mmCIF file of C-alpha atoms in Angstrom:
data_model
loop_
_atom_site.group_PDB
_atom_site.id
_atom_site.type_symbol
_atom_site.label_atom_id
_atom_site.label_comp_id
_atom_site.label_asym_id
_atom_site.label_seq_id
_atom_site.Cartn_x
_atom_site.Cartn_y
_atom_site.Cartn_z
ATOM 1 C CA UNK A 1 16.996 -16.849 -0.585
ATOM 2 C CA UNK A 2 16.812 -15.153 -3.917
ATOM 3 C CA UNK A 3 17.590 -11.474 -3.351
ATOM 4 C CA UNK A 4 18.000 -8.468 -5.544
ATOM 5 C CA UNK A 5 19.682 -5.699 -4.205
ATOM 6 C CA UNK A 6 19.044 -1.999 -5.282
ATOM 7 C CA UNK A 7 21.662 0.723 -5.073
ATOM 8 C CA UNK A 8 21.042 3.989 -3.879
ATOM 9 C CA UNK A 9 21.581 7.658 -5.224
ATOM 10 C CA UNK A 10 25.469 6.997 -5.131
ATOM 11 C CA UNK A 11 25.226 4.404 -7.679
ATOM 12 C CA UNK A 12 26.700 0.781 -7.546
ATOM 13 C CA UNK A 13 29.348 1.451 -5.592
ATOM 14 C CA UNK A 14 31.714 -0.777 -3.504
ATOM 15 C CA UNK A 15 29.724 -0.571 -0.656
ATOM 16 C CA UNK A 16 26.232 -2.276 -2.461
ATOM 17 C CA UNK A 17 28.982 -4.928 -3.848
ATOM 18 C CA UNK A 18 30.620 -6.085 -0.310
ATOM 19 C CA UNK A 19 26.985 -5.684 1.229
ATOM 20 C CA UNK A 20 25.912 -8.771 -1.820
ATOM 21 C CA UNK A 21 29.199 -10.204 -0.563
ATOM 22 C CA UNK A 22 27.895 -10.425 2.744
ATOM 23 C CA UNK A 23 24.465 -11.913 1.824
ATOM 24 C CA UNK A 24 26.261 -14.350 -0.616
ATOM 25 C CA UNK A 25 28.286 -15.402 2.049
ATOM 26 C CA UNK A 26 24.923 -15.981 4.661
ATOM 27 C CA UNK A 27 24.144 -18.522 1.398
ATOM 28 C CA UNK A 28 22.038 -16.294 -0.397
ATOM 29 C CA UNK A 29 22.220 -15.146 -4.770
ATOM 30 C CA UNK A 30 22.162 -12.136 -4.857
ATOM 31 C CA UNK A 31 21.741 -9.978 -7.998
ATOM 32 C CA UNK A 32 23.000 -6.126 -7.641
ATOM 33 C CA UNK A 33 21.474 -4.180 -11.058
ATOM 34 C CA UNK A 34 23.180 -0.871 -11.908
ATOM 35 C CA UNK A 35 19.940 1.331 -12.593
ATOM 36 C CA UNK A 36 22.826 3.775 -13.341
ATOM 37 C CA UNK A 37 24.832 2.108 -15.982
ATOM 38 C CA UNK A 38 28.130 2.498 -14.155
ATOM 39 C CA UNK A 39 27.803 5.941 -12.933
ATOM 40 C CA UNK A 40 28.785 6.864 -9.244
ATOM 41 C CA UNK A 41 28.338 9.847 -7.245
ATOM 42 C CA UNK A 42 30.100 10.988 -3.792
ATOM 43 C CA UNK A 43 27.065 13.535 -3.169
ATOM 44 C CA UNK A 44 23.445 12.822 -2.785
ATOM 45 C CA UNK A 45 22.920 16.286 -4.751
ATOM 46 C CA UNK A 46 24.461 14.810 -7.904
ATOM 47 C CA UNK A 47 22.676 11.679 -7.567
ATOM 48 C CA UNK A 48 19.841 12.926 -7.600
ATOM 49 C CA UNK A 49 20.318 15.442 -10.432
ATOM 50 C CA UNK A 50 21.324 12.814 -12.305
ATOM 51 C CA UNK A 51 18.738 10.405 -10.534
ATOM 52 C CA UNK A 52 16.227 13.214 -11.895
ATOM 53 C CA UNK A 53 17.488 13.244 -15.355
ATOM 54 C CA UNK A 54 16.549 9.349 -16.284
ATOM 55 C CA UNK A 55 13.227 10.215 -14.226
ATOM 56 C CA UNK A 56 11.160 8.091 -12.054
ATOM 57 C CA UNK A 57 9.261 5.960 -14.669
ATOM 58 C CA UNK A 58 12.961 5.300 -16.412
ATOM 59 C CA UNK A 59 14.069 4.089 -13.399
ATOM 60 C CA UNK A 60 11.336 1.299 -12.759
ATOM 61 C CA UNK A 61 11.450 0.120 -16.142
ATOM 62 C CA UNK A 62 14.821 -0.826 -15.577
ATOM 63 C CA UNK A 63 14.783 -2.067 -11.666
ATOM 64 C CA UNK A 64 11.725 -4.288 -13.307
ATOM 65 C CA UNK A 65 13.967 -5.347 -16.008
ATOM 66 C CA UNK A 66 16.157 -6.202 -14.051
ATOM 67 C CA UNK A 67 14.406 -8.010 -11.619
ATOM 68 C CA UNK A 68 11.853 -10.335 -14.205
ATOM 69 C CA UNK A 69 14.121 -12.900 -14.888
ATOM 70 C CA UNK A 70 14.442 -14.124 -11.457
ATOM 71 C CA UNK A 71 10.791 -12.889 -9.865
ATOM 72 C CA UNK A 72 9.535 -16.495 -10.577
ATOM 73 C CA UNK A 73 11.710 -17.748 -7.756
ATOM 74 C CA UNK A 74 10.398 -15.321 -5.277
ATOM 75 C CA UNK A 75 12.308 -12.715 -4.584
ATOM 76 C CA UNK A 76 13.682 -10.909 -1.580
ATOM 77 C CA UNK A 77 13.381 -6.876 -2.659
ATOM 78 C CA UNK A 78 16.638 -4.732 -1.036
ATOM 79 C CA UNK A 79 18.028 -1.782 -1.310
ATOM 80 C CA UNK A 80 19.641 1.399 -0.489
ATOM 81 C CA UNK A 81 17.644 4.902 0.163
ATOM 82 C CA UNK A 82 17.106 5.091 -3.587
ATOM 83 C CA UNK A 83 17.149 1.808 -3.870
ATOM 84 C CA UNK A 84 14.806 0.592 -1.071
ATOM 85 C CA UNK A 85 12.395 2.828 -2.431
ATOM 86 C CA UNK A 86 12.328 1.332 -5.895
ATOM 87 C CA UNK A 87 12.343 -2.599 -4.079
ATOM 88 C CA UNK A 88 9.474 -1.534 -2.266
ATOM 89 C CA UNK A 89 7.542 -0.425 -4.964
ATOM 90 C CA UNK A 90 8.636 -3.702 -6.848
ATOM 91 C CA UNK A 91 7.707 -5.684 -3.710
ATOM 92 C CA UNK A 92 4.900 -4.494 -3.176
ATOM 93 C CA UNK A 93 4.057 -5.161 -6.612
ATOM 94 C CA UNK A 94 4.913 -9.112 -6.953
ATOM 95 C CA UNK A 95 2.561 -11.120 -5.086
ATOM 96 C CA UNK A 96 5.567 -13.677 -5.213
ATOM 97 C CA UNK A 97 7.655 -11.592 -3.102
ATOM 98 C CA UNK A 98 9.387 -13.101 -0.122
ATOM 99 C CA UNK A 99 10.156 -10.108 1.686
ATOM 100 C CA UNK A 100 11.023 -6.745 1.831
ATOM 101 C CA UNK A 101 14.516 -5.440 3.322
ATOM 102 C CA UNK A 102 15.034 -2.078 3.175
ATOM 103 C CA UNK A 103 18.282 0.028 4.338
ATOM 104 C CA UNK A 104 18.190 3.865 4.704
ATOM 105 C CA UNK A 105 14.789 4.745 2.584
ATOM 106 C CA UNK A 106 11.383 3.999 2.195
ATOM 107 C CA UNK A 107 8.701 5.072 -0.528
ATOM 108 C CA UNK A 108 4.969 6.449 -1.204
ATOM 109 C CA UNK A 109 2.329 3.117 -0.831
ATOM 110 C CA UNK A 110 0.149 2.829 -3.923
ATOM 111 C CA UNK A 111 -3.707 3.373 -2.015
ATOM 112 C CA UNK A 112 -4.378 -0.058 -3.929
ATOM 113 C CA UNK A 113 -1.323 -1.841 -2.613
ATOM 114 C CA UNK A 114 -2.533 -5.220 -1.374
ATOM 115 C CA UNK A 115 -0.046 -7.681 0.107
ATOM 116 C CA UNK A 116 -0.844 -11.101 2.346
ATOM 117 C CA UNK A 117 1.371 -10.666 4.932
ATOM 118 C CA UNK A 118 4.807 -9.907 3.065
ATOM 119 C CA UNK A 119 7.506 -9.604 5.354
ATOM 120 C CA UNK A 120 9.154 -6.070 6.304
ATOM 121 C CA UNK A 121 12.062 -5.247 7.428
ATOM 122 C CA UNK A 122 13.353 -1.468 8.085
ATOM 123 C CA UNK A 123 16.577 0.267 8.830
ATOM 124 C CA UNK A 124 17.107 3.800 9.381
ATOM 125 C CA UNK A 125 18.733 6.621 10.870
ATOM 126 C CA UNK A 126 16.983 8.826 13.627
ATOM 127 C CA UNK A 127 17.086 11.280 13.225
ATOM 128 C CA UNK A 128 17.284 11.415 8.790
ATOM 129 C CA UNK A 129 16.365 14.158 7.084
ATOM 130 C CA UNK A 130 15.057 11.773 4.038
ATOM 131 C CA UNK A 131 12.766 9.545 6.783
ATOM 132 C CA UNK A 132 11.720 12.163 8.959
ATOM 133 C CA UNK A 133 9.471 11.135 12.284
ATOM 134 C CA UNK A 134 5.898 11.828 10.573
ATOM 135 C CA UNK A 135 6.801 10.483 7.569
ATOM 136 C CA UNK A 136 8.117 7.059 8.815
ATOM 137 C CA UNK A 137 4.805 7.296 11.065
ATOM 138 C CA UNK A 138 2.513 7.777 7.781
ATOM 139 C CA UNK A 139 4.350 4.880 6.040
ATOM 140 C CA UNK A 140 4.129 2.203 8.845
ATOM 141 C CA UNK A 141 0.366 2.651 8.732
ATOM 142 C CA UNK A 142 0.206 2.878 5.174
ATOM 143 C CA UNK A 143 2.226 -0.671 4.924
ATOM 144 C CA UNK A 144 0.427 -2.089 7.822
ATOM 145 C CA UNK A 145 -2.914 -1.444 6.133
ATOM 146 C CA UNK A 146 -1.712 -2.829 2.449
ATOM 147 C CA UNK A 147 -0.741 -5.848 4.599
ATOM 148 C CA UNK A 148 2.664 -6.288 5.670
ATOM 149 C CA UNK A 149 4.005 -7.308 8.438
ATOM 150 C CA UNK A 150 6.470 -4.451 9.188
ATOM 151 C CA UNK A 151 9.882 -4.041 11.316
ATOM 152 C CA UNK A 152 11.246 -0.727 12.075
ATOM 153 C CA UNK A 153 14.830 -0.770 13.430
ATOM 154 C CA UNK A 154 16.219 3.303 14.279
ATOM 155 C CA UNK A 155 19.763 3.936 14.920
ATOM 156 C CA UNK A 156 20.154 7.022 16.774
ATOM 157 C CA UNK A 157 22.776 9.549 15.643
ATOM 158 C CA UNK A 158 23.630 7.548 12.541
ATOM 159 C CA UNK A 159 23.876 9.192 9.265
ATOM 160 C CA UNK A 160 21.439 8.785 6.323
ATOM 161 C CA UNK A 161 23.332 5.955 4.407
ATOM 162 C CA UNK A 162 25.457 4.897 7.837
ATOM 163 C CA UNK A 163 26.492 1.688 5.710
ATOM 164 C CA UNK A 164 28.544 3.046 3.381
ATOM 165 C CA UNK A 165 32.416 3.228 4.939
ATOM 166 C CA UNK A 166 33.390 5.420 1.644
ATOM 167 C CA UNK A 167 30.302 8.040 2.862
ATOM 168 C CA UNK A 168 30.903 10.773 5.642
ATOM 169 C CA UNK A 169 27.606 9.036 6.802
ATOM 170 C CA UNK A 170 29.358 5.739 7.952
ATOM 171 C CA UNK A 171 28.523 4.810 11.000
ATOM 172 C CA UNK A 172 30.284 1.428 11.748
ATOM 173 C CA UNK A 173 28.351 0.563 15.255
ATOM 174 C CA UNK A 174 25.148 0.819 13.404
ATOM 175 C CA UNK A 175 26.008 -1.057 10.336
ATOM 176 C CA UNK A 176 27.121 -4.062 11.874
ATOM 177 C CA UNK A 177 23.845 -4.122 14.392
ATOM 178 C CA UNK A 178 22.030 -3.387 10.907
ATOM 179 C CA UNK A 179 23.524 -6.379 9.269
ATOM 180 C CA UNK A 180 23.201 -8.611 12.127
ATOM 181 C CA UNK A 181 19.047 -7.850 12.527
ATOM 182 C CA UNK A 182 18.940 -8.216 8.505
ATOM 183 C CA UNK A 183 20.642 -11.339 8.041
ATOM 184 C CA UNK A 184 18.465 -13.027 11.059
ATOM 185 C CA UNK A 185 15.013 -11.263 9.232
ATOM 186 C CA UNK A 186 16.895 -13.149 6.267
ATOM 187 C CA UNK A 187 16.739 -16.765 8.069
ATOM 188 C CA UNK A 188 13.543 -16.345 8.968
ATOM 189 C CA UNK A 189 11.886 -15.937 5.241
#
């Protein structure tokens, strides 16, 4: 599988690289942009702020830069918070995407977002401040109706980015469980 792997508000850190480790290493290329161009955060307050500063439209220019070259292939949108918000926006927005993995994040549905039953695959924390109950509720529909074919997977008392061992968010019991559901959702595409 062809995937290409978002980072989140923390920027490419070590974390996004040993998670594209782990994918390579399930047999999968795997192409980890840097929407950030090198910068890294240790707070989600100066991610964002900085996040804020190249703006929203910046930010898709590049993730779709980024991503062209290889969307011929068919490509499996990931990423991180951040990140799986901007690969489901570019998912959503290929009609040869092969799925949708998402880690920690999700993102508004355009009311004309039309997919034939592109494959889903959520993780989050529950509860997350960022993916609160109503919200996540809201979304599901909103995915279901553009139609996807959505998993939800919640990890109770996790942190918002509980992948990242460098983050106070880390929660190792969930990551592993998170990794183990995404590389079988992987198998299946």
């Amino acid at each position: 599988m062809n995937i290409v792997l978002f980072h989140s508000t923390h920027g490419l850190r070590p974390a996004v690289r040993e998670a594209a480790d782990r994918l390579r290493a399930a047999g999968h290329e795997v192409w980890t942009p840097d929407l950030f161009e090198g910068r890294t955060f240790d707070s989600v307050e100066e991610g964002m702020a900085f996040k804020d500063g190249i703006g929203k439209d910046e930010l898709l220019r590049r993730a779709v830069l980024a991503a062209a070259p290889y969307s011929e292939r068919g490509l499996v949108y990931a990423g991180f918070s951040l990140g799986a918000s901007i690969a489901q926006t570019l998912a959503l927005g290929d009609d040869k995407a092969r799925g949708l993995l998402l880690l920690h994040g999700t993102s508004d549905v355009a009311p004309n977002a039309r997919v034939d039953e592109l494959p889903v695959q959520l993780h989050v924390a529950e509860p997350d401040p960022f993916e609160t109950d109503d919200w996540l509720s809201a979304w599901y529909l909103q995915v279901r109706r553009a139609g996807a074919d959505v998993e939800v997977y919640r990890y109770a008392g996790a942190g918002h980015v509980y992948t990242d061992p460098e983050l106070p968010d880390y929660d190792a019991e969930a990551a592993e469980a998170t990794w183990r559901v995404a590389l079988g959702f992987l198998e299946t595409l």
